[in-house]
Amino acid sequence: MNVAGSTSVSFSSAGIALDPEGRVAVLVLEQQQTQEDAAREDKALARQRFVEASNQEVESMRDKAGDIWKGAFVQGAATLTASTIQVRDALTPGRDLMEEAKAAAASSAAPLLGKFFGDVPAAEEDANAKHASALAEQARWQLDDANQVIDKAETAQDKTLDWASSVNANQASAETGIIAGFA
Amino acid sequence: MNAAQATSAFAPSSVAPLRMAGTPELRMLVLMVQNQLVQGEAAKTDIALSEDQLKDLREQVRAALEQAREAEEESGFFAGIGDALGGDLATLAQVVAVAAAAIVTCGAAAAVLATIAIACTLASKYGEELGIPPNVAMGLGIAAAVSMVAAGNVGGAAGAVGTASSGSTVAASAGAAAGSVAPGVAVGTAVSSGGLAATATAASKVTWLTEVAGDVGFVANIVAPSASGAGAGARVAGAYYHSEAIEHDADAKQAQSRETLENLDIDAALELFERAVDRQLSVASQTHQTMESNQQSKLLIIQGVA
């Protein structure tokens, strides 16, 4: 359960009979609650962005792994083809220039194919992963900012509560004094 | 921590419904206390659940990193085999094949020059590992090319280009591509130095050497590409394990992201619980003061009437 997403409390001054000080306290509380609600929405959005960016980063890393494997496989296949042609040429009596040319071509093309199918897309996925990591970090900062706004709103609510309590205490003291005077 | 247990005296189930007498402010405080109680209980439950999930996630991260480390070790092992077969062994076999081809073509004197060429090529290729300065390594490559050219085998010169390219000796390839010297220098030297008997002995030795060189060249021409192919296979295996290591790193990254979220949830729940407890204590204190004041008022009224 994510308590941060719990529903907020709303006070209606019409439902509770309040004197002016009480109504002011309710107004302040509602205003702080509105700010807190907005900050919670921002926090939820930032959390969602963090999750998406993290998933994107993980996905890019997995794609990079696949590209490295694919490039190595292609390069290895080309080298193996060149080796097979060379062995066949060595076992065959006489010199076959065409076979030598094929082997040389396959051998030369192997590293190029490895780079084309492996290194280049892997580097691109690496860049995507780094970009996603930066986005995740940014979302985390937004989460921290939203938490700070929520903390400030709740601190203001606490102060309002303390103020309302002190007003209530003063009223009680005043009533006691009046009664003592009559007595 | 058992989140199901109510640890506060003001647990939601034990608070009376809102029909208590009191000023409006007092009723508002009671409403807030009830709200804080509910949130506090929810926060405790959330913390307990997040702690369990956090333990699982930390274990997942540890396991994924361990698997990544093992996969990288396997990758390094196969990459080493690939370098040894496809790099060192294949290069050596190529050089031997080229030298043998030179001997087959040009005879005994070429054997000496071919040996010099082999030594210079290998020294130039492994100059860095042997601690040879780059300029000296380049000079050795040039010496290898000159030896090949002096052996008088155009095919040897072409092979030196390929060997030098794979061994990264640019100077050797430039020297080898410059041209070749006419063959037969070694046989001509043997004829001019002695009589007919000496010539026959030299010729038989050259024939034997040529046959041996031919066999060696045949084997080397098979070993070189075979080693290259085996090296490529080993490198493919190394790349497979390297990709597996990256996959495990991705798993660890995913678990770490979830761990971050759980930590944020725990922090938020802890703050909520702390705030709820503070408010409860504050309101309890204020309620006590208010009730005390009311009681004093009533006492004074009674005393006044009395």
Coordinates of C-alpha atoms in Angstrom, one line a residue:
Chain A
M1 CA 0.0 0.0 0.0
N2 CA 1.3 3.5 -0.8
V3 CA 0.2 5.7 2.0
A4 CA 1.4 8.7 0.1
G5 CA -1.5 8.3 -2.3
S6 CA -4.2 8.2 0.5
T7 CA -7.2 10.5 0.2
S8 CA -6.9 13.9 1.8
V9 CA -9.2 15.3 4.5
S10 CA -11.5 18.1 3.6
F11 CA -13.2 20.4 6.2
S12 CA -16.4 22.2 5.4
S13 CA -17.0 25.2 7.6
A14 CA -20.7 24.9 7.0
G15 CA -20.8 21.5 8.7
I16 CA -19.1 22.8 11.9
A17 CA -20.3 25.9 13.8
L18 CA -17.2 28.0 14.1
D19 CA -16.4 31.4 15.3
P20 CA -14.3 33.7 13.1
E21 CA -11.0 32.4 14.4
G22 CA -12.1 28.8 13.6
R23 CA -13.2 29.7 10.1
V24 CA -9.8 31.4 9.5
A25 CA -8.1 28.2 10.7
V26 CA -10.3 26.1 8.4
L27 CA -9.5 28.3 5.4
V28 CA -5.8 28.1 6.0
L29 CA -6.0 24.3 6.5
E30 CA -7.9 24.0 3.2
Q31 CA -5.4 26.1 1.4
Q32 CA -2.5 24.0 2.7
Q33 CA -4.4 20.9 1.9
T34 CA -4.9 22.1 -1.7
Q35 CA -1.1 22.7 -2.0
E36 CA -0.4 19.3 -0.5
D37 CA -2.8 17.6 -3.0
A38 CA -1.1 19.3 -5.9
A39 CA 2.3 18.2 -4.6
R40 CA 1.0 14.7 -4.2
E41 CA -0.1 14.7 -7.8
D42 CA 3.3 15.9 -8.9
K43 CA 4.8 13.2 -6.7
A44 CA 2.7 10.6 -8.3
L45 CA 3.7 11.8 -11.8
A46 CA 7.4 12.0 -10.9
R47 CA 7.1 8.5 -9.5
Q48 CA 5.6 7.3 -12.7
R49 CA 8.3 9.0 -14.8
F50 CA 11.0 7.4 -12.6
V51 CA 9.5 4.0 -13.1
E52 CA 9.2 4.5 -16.9
A53 CA 12.8 5.9 -17.2
S54 CA 14.1 3.0 -15.1
N55 CA 12.3 0.4 -17.2
Q56 CA 13.6 2.2 -20.4
E57 CA 17.2 2.0 -19.0
V58 CA 16.9 -1.7 -18.2
E59 CA 15.4 -2.4 -21.7
S60 CA 18.3 -0.5 -23.3
M61 CA 20.8 -2.6 -21.4
R62 CA 19.1 -5.8 -22.5
D63 CA 19.1 -4.6 -26.1
K64 CA 22.8 -3.8 -25.8
A65 CA 23.5 -7.3 -24.6
G66 CA 21.6 -8.7 -27.6
D67 CA 23.5 -6.5 -30.0
I68 CA 26.9 -7.5 -28.6
W69 CA 26.0 -11.2 -29.0
K70 CA 24.6 -10.7 -32.5
G71 CA 27.7 -8.8 -33.7
A72 CA 30.1 -11.4 -32.2
F73 CA 28.1 -14.2 -33.8
V74 CA 28.1 -12.5 -37.3
Q75 CA 31.9 -11.8 -37.0
G76 CA 32.6 -15.3 -35.8
A77 CA 30.6 -16.8 -38.7
A78 CA 32.4 -14.7 -41.3
T79 CA 35.8 -15.7 -39.8
L80 CA 34.8 -19.3 -39.6
T81 CA 33.7 -19.2 -43.3
A82 CA 37.1 -17.7 -44.2
S83 CA 38.9 -20.4 -42.3
T84 CA 36.9 -23.2 -43.9
I85 CA 37.7 -21.9 -47.3
Q86 CA 41.4 -21.7 -46.5
V87 CA 41.5 -25.2 -45.1
R88 CA 39.7 -26.5 -48.1
D89 CA 42.1 -24.6 -50.4
A90 CA 45.1 -26.1 -48.4
L91 CA 43.8 -29.6 -48.8
T92 CA 43.1 -29.2 -52.5
P93 CA 46.2 -29.7 -54.6
G94 CA 47.2 -26.7 -56.6
R95 CA 46.5 -23.1 -56.0
D96 CA 43.0 -21.7 -56.5
L97 CA 43.2 -17.9 -56.6
M98 CA 39.4 -17.6 -56.5
E99 CA 39.3 -19.5 -53.2
E100 CA 42.1 -17.4 -51.8
A101 CA 40.2 -14.3 -52.8
K102 CA 37.0 -15.5 -51.2
A103 CA 38.8 -16.3 -48.0
A104 CA 40.6 -12.9 -47.9
A105 CA 37.2 -11.2 -48.6
A106 CA 35.5 -13.0 -45.8
S107 CA 38.4 -12.5 -43.4
S108 CA 38.5 -8.8 -44.2
A109 CA 34.7 -8.4 -43.9
A110 CA 34.4 -10.2 -40.6
P111 CA 35.5 -7.2 -38.3
L112 CA 33.4 -4.8 -40.4
L113 CA 30.3 -7.0 -40.0
G114 CA 31.0 -7.3 -36.3
K115 CA 31.0 -3.6 -35.9
F116 CA 27.9 -3.0 -38.1
F117 CA 25.8 -5.6 -36.4
G118 CA 27.3 -5.4 -32.9
D119 CA 29.4 -2.5 -31.8
V120 CA 27.4 0.3 -33.5
P121 CA 23.9 -0.7 -32.3
A122 CA 25.4 -1.5 -28.9
A123 CA 26.8 1.9 -28.6
E124 CA 23.5 3.4 -29.5
E125 CA 21.7 1.4 -26.9
D126 CA 24.3 2.4 -24.4
A127 CA 23.6 6.0 -25.1
N128 CA 19.8 5.4 -24.7
A129 CA 20.5 3.7 -21.4
K130 CA 22.5 6.7 -20.2
H131 CA 19.7 9.1 -21.3
A132 CA 17.1 7.0 -19.5
S133 CA 19.3 7.0 -16.4
A134 CA 19.5 10.8 -16.5
L135 CA 15.7 11.0 -16.8
A136 CA 15.3 8.7 -13.9
E137 CA 17.6 10.9 -11.8
Q138 CA 15.6 14.0 -12.8
A139 CA 12.3 12.2 -11.8
R140 CA 13.9 11.4 -8.5
W141 CA 14.7 15.1 -7.9
Q142 CA 11.1 16.0 -8.7
L143 CA 10.0 13.4 -6.2
D144 CA 12.2 15.0 -3.6
D145 CA 10.9 18.5 -4.4
A146 CA 7.3 17.2 -4.1
N147 CA 8.1 15.7 -0.8
Q148 CA 9.5 19.0 0.4
V149 CA 6.3 20.8 -0.6
I150 CA 4.2 18.2 1.2
D151 CA 6.3 18.6 4.3
K152 CA 5.9 22.4 4.3
A153 CA 2.1 22.1 3.8
E154 CA 1.8 19.7 6.7
T155 CA 4.0 21.8 8.9
A156 CA 1.8 24.8 8.1
Q157 CA -1.2 22.6 9.0
D158 CA 0.4 21.7 12.3
K159 CA 1.0 25.4 13.1
T160 CA -2.6 26.2 12.2
L161 CA -3.8 23.4 14.5
D162 CA -1.6 24.7 17.3
W163 CA -3.0 28.2 16.7
A164 CA -6.6 27.0 16.8
S165 CA -5.8 25.1 20.0
S166 CA -4.3 28.2 21.6
V167 CA -7.3 30.2 20.7
N168 CA -9.5 27.6 22.3
A169 CA -7.4 27.6 25.4
N170 CA -7.5 31.4 25.6
Q171 CA -11.3 31.3 25.3
A172 CA -11.5 28.8 28.1
S173 CA -9.3 30.9 30.3
A174 CA -11.4 34.0 29.6
E175 CA -14.6 32.2 30.4
T176 CA -13.0 31.0 33.6
G177 CA -12.0 34.5 34.5
I178 CA -15.5 35.9 33.8
I179 CA -17.1 33.2 35.9
A180 CA -14.6 33.8 38.7
G181 CA -15.4 37.5 38.5
F182 CA -19.1 36.8 38.8
A183 CA -18.4 34.4 41.6
Chain B
M1 CA 6.5 -5.2 14.0
N2 CA 3.0 -6.5 13.9
A3 CA 1.0 -3.8 12.1
A4 CA -2.2 -5.5 12.9
Q5 CA -2.0 -4.7 16.6
A6 CA -3.3 -1.3 17.8
T7 CA -0.7 0.2 20.0
S8 CA -2.3 3.5 20.7
A9 CA -5.0 4.1 23.3
F10 CA -6.8 6.1 20.7
A11 CA -7.1 3.3 18.2
P12 CA -9.9 3.9 15.7
S13 CA -12.1 1.0 17.1
S14 CA -11.9 2.4 20.6
V15 CA -12.9 6.1 19.8
A16 CA -16.5 6.9 20.5
P17 CA -18.7 8.3 17.7
L18 CA -18.9 12.1 17.2
R19 CA -21.7 12.8 19.6
M20 CA -19.5 14.2 22.4
A21 CA -20.3 17.6 23.8
G22 CA -17.8 20.4 23.4
T23 CA -16.9 23.5 21.5
P24 CA -16.7 23.4 17.7
E25 CA -12.9 23.7 17.9
L26 CA -12.7 20.7 20.2
R27 CA -14.8 18.6 17.8
M28 CA -12.5 19.6 15.0
L29 CA -9.5 18.5 17.0
V30 CA -11.1 15.2 17.6
L31 CA -11.8 14.8 13.9
M32 CA -8.1 15.4 13.1
V33 CA -7.0 13.0 15.8
Q34 CA -9.2 10.2 14.3
N35 CA -7.7 11.0 10.8
Q36 CA -4.2 10.8 12.2
L37 CA -4.9 7.5 13.9
V38 CA -6.1 5.9 10.7
Q39 CA -3.1 7.2 8.8
G40 CA -0.7 6.1 11.5
E41 CA -2.0 2.6 11.4
A42 CA -1.8 2.5 7.6
A43 CA 1.8 3.8 7.8
K44 CA 2.8 1.1 10.2
T45 CA 1.4 -1.6 7.8
D46 CA 3.1 0.0 4.8
I47 CA 6.4 0.1 6.6
A48 CA 6.2 -3.6 7.6
L49 CA 5.3 -4.6 4.0
S50 CA 8.0 -2.4 2.5
E51 CA 10.7 -3.9 4.8
D52 CA 9.9 -7.4 3.6
Q53 CA 10.0 -6.4 0.0
L54 CA 13.3 -4.5 0.6
K55 CA 14.9 -7.6 2.0
D56 CA 13.9 -9.6 -1.1
L57 CA 15.1 -6.8 -3.5
R58 CA 18.5 -6.6 -1.8
E59 CA 18.9 -10.3 -2.1
Q60 CA 17.9 -10.1 -5.8
V61 CA 20.5 -7.3 -6.4
R62 CA 23.2 -9.3 -4.7
A63 CA 22.4 -12.5 -6.6
A64 CA 22.3 -10.6 -10.0
L65 CA 25.6 -8.9 -9.4
E66 CA 27.2 -12.3 -8.4
Q67 CA 25.9 -13.9 -11.6
A68 CA 27.2 -10.9 -13.6
R69 CA 30.7 -11.3 -12.1
E70 CA 30.7 -15.1 -12.8
A71 CA 29.6 -14.5 -16.4
E72 CA 32.4 -11.9 -16.9
E73 CA 34.9 -14.4 -15.6
E74 CA 33.7 -16.9 -18.1
S75 CA 33.8 -14.3 -20.8
G76 CA 37.4 -13.4 -20.0
F77 CA 38.4 -17.1 -20.0
F78 CA 37.0 -17.7 -23.5
A79 CA 38.3 -14.4 -24.8
G80 CA 41.8 -15.4 -23.6
I81 CA 41.5 -18.7 -25.5
G82 CA 40.3 -16.8 -28.5
D83 CA 43.3 -14.5 -28.4
A84 CA 45.7 -17.4 -28.0
L85 CA 44.2 -19.5 -30.8
G86 CA 43.1 -16.8 -33.3
G87 CA 45.9 -14.4 -32.5
D88 CA 49.1 -16.0 -31.3
L89 CA 48.8 -19.5 -32.8
A90 CA 47.3 -18.4 -36.1
T91 CA 49.9 -15.7 -36.5
L92 CA 52.8 -18.2 -35.8
A93 CA 51.3 -20.8 -38.1
Q94 CA 51.0 -18.2 -40.9
V95 CA 54.6 -17.1 -40.4
V96 CA 55.8 -20.7 -40.5
A97 CA 53.7 -21.3 -43.6
V98 CA 55.2 -18.3 -45.4
A99 CA 58.7 -19.3 -44.4
A100 CA 58.2 -22.9 -45.5
A101 CA 56.9 -21.6 -48.9
A102 CA 60.1 -19.5 -49.2
I103 CA 62.3 -22.5 -48.5
V104 CA 60.4 -24.7 -50.9
T105 CA 60.9 -22.1 -53.6
C106 CA 64.5 -21.0 -53.0
G107 CA 66.4 -23.7 -51.1
A108 CA 68.8 -23.8 -48.1
A109 CA 70.0 -20.2 -48.0
A110 CA 66.4 -19.1 -48.0
A111 CA 65.9 -21.2 -44.9
V112 CA 68.4 -19.0 -42.9
L113 CA 66.8 -15.8 -44.2
A114 CA 63.3 -17.2 -43.5
T115 CA 64.3 -18.0 -39.9
I116 CA 65.6 -14.4 -39.5
A117 CA 62.3 -13.2 -41.0
I118 CA 60.2 -15.3 -38.6
A119 CA 62.2 -14.0 -35.6
C120 CA 61.9 -10.4 -36.7
T121 CA 58.2 -10.7 -37.5
L122 CA 57.4 -12.2 -34.1
A123 CA 59.5 -9.7 -32.2
S124 CA 57.8 -6.8 -34.1
K125 CA 54.4 -8.2 -33.4
Y126 CA 55.0 -8.8 -29.7
G127 CA 57.2 -5.7 -29.2
E128 CA 54.8 -4.2 -26.7
E129 CA 54.6 -7.3 -24.6
L130 CA 58.4 -7.8 -24.8
G131 CA 59.1 -4.1 -23.9
I132 CA 60.6 -3.3 -27.2
P133 CA 60.4 0.4 -28.1
P134 CA 58.1 1.2 -31.1
N135 CA 60.9 2.5 -33.3
V136 CA 62.9 -0.7 -32.7
A137 CA 59.8 -2.8 -33.4
M138 CA 59.3 -1.0 -36.7
G139 CA 63.0 -1.6 -37.6
L140 CA 62.5 -5.3 -36.9
G141 CA 59.5 -5.4 -39.1
I142 CA 61.5 -3.8 -41.9
A143 CA 64.3 -6.4 -41.3
A144 CA 61.7 -9.1 -41.6
A145 CA 60.5 -7.7 -44.9
V146 CA 64.0 -7.4 -46.2
S147 CA 64.8 -11.0 -45.2
M148 CA 61.7 -12.2 -47.0
V149 CA 62.6 -10.2 -50.1
A150 CA 66.1 -11.5 -50.0
A151 CA 64.8 -15.1 -49.8
G152 CA 63.5 -14.4 -53.3
N153 CA 59.9 -15.5 -53.0
V154 CA 57.2 -13.3 -54.4
G155 CA 54.6 -15.4 -52.6
G156 CA 56.6 -15.0 -49.4
A157 CA 56.5 -11.2 -49.9
A158 CA 52.7 -11.3 -50.4
G159 CA 52.4 -13.5 -47.3
A160 CA 54.5 -11.1 -45.3
V161 CA 52.0 -8.4 -46.3
G162 CA 49.2 -10.4 -44.8
T163 CA 51.2 -11.5 -41.8
A164 CA 52.5 -7.9 -41.2
S165 CA 49.0 -6.6 -41.5
S166 CA 47.6 -9.0 -38.9
G167 CA 50.6 -8.4 -36.7
S168 CA 50.3 -4.6 -37.2
T169 CA 53.8 -4.1 -38.7
V170 CA 53.2 -1.5 -41.4
A171 CA 56.8 -1.1 -42.3
A172 CA 57.2 -4.8 -43.0
S173 CA 54.3 -4.7 -45.5
A174 CA 55.7 -1.6 -47.2
G175 CA 59.1 -3.3 -47.5
A176 CA 57.7 -6.6 -48.8
A177 CA 55.5 -4.8 -51.4
A178 CA 58.6 -3.0 -52.8
G179 CA 59.6 -6.1 -54.9
S180 CA 61.5 -9.4 -54.9
V181 CA 65.0 -10.6 -55.8
A182 CA 65.6 -13.3 -58.4
P183 CA 65.8 -16.8 -56.9
G184 CA 68.7 -19.3 -57.0
V185 CA 71.3 -17.2 -55.2
A186 CA 71.9 -20.0 -52.7
V187 CA 72.4 -22.7 -55.3
G188 CA 74.8 -20.5 -57.3
T189 CA 76.9 -19.9 -54.2
A190 CA 77.2 -23.7 -53.6
V191 CA 78.3 -24.4 -57.1
S192 CA 81.0 -21.7 -57.2
S193 CA 82.6 -22.6 -53.8
G194 CA 83.5 -26.3 -54.3
G195 CA 83.8 -29.1 -56.9
L196 CA 81.2 -31.4 -58.4
A197 CA 81.0 -33.6 -55.2
A198 CA 80.4 -30.6 -53.0
T199 CA 77.7 -29.5 -55.5
A200 CA 76.0 -32.9 -55.4
T201 CA 76.0 -33.0 -51.6
A202 CA 74.6 -29.5 -51.4
A203 CA 71.9 -30.3 -54.0
S204 CA 70.7 -33.4 -52.0
K205 CA 70.6 -31.4 -48.8
V206 CA 68.5 -28.8 -50.5
T207 CA 66.2 -31.4 -51.9
W208 CA 65.7 -32.9 -48.4
L209 CA 65.1 -29.5 -46.9
T210 CA 62.7 -28.6 -49.6
E211 CA 60.6 -31.8 -48.9
V212 CA 60.6 -31.1 -45.2
A213 CA 59.6 -27.5 -45.8
G214 CA 56.8 -28.6 -48.1
D215 CA 55.4 -30.8 -45.4
V216 CA 55.7 -28.1 -42.7
G217 CA 54.1 -25.6 -45.0
F218 CA 51.2 -28.0 -45.7
V219 CA 50.6 -28.5 -42.0
A220 CA 51.0 -24.8 -41.3
N221 CA 48.5 -23.9 -44.0
I222 CA 45.9 -26.0 -42.3
V223 CA 46.8 -25.1 -38.7
A224 CA 46.7 -21.3 -39.4
P225 CA 43.1 -21.1 -40.6
S226 CA 41.9 -23.8 -38.2
A227 CA 43.4 -21.9 -35.3
S228 CA 41.8 -18.7 -36.6
G229 CA 38.4 -20.4 -36.9
A230 CA 38.7 -22.0 -33.4
G231 CA 39.8 -18.6 -32.0
A232 CA 36.7 -17.0 -33.6
G233 CA 34.5 -19.6 -32.0
A234 CA 36.1 -19.0 -28.6
R235 CA 35.5 -15.3 -29.0
V236 CA 31.9 -15.9 -29.9
A237 CA 31.6 -17.9 -26.6
G238 CA 33.3 -15.0 -24.8
A239 CA 30.9 -12.5 -26.3
Y240 CA 27.9 -14.7 -25.3
Y241 CA 29.0 -14.7 -21.7
H242 CA 29.7 -11.0 -21.8
S243 CA 26.1 -10.4 -23.0
E244 CA 24.9 -12.6 -20.2
A245 CA 26.8 -10.5 -17.8
I246 CA 25.1 -7.3 -19.1
E247 CA 21.7 -9.1 -18.8
H248 CA 22.4 -9.8 -15.1
D249 CA 23.5 -6.2 -14.7
A250 CA 20.2 -5.1 -16.1
D251 CA 18.4 -7.4 -13.6
A252 CA 20.4 -5.8 -10.8
K253 CA 19.5 -2.3 -12.1
Q254 CA 15.9 -3.2 -12.2
A255 CA 16.0 -4.5 -8.6
Q256 CA 17.9 -1.4 -7.5
S257 CA 15.2 0.8 -9.0
R258 CA 12.5 -1.0 -7.2
E259 CA 14.6 -0.8 -4.0
T260 CA 14.8 3.0 -4.5
L261 CA 11.0 3.2 -4.7
E262 CA 10.5 1.0 -1.6
N263 CA 12.9 3.3 0.3
L264 CA 10.9 6.3 -0.8
D265 CA 7.7 4.6 0.4
I266 CA 9.3 3.7 3.7
D267 CA 10.5 7.3 4.2
A268 CA 7.1 8.7 3.4
A269 CA 5.4 6.2 5.7
L270 CA 7.8 6.9 8.5
E271 CA 7.2 10.7 8.2
L272 CA 3.5 10.1 8.2
F273 CA 3.6 7.9 11.2
E274 CA 5.8 10.4 13.1
R275 CA 3.5 13.3 12.3
A276 CA 0.4 11.3 13.3
V277 CA 2.0 10.4 16.7
D278 CA 3.0 14.1 17.2
R279 CA -0.5 15.3 16.4
Q280 CA -2.1 12.8 18.6
L281 CA 0.1 13.8 21.6
S282 CA -0.5 17.5 20.8
V283 CA -4.3 17.1 20.6
A284 CA -4.4 14.9 23.6
S285 CA -2.6 17.5 25.6
Q286 CA -4.8 20.3 24.4
T287 CA -7.9 18.3 25.0
H288 CA -6.8 17.7 28.5
Q289 CA -6.2 21.4 29.1
T290 CA -9.6 22.3 27.6
M291 CA -11.4 19.8 29.8
E292 CA -9.5 21.0 32.8
S293 CA -10.5 24.6 32.1
N294 CA -14.1 23.6 31.7
Q295 CA -14.0 21.8 35.0
Q296 CA -12.6 24.8 36.7
S297 CA -15.3 26.9 35.3
K298 CA -18.0 24.6 36.6
L299 CA -16.4 24.5 40.0
L300 CA -16.3 28.3 40.2
I301 CA -19.9 28.5 39.2
I302 CA -20.9 26.0 41.9
Q303 CA -18.8 27.9 44.5
G304 CA -20.5 31.1 43.3
V305 CA -23.9 29.7 43.7
A306 CA -23.0 28.2 47.0

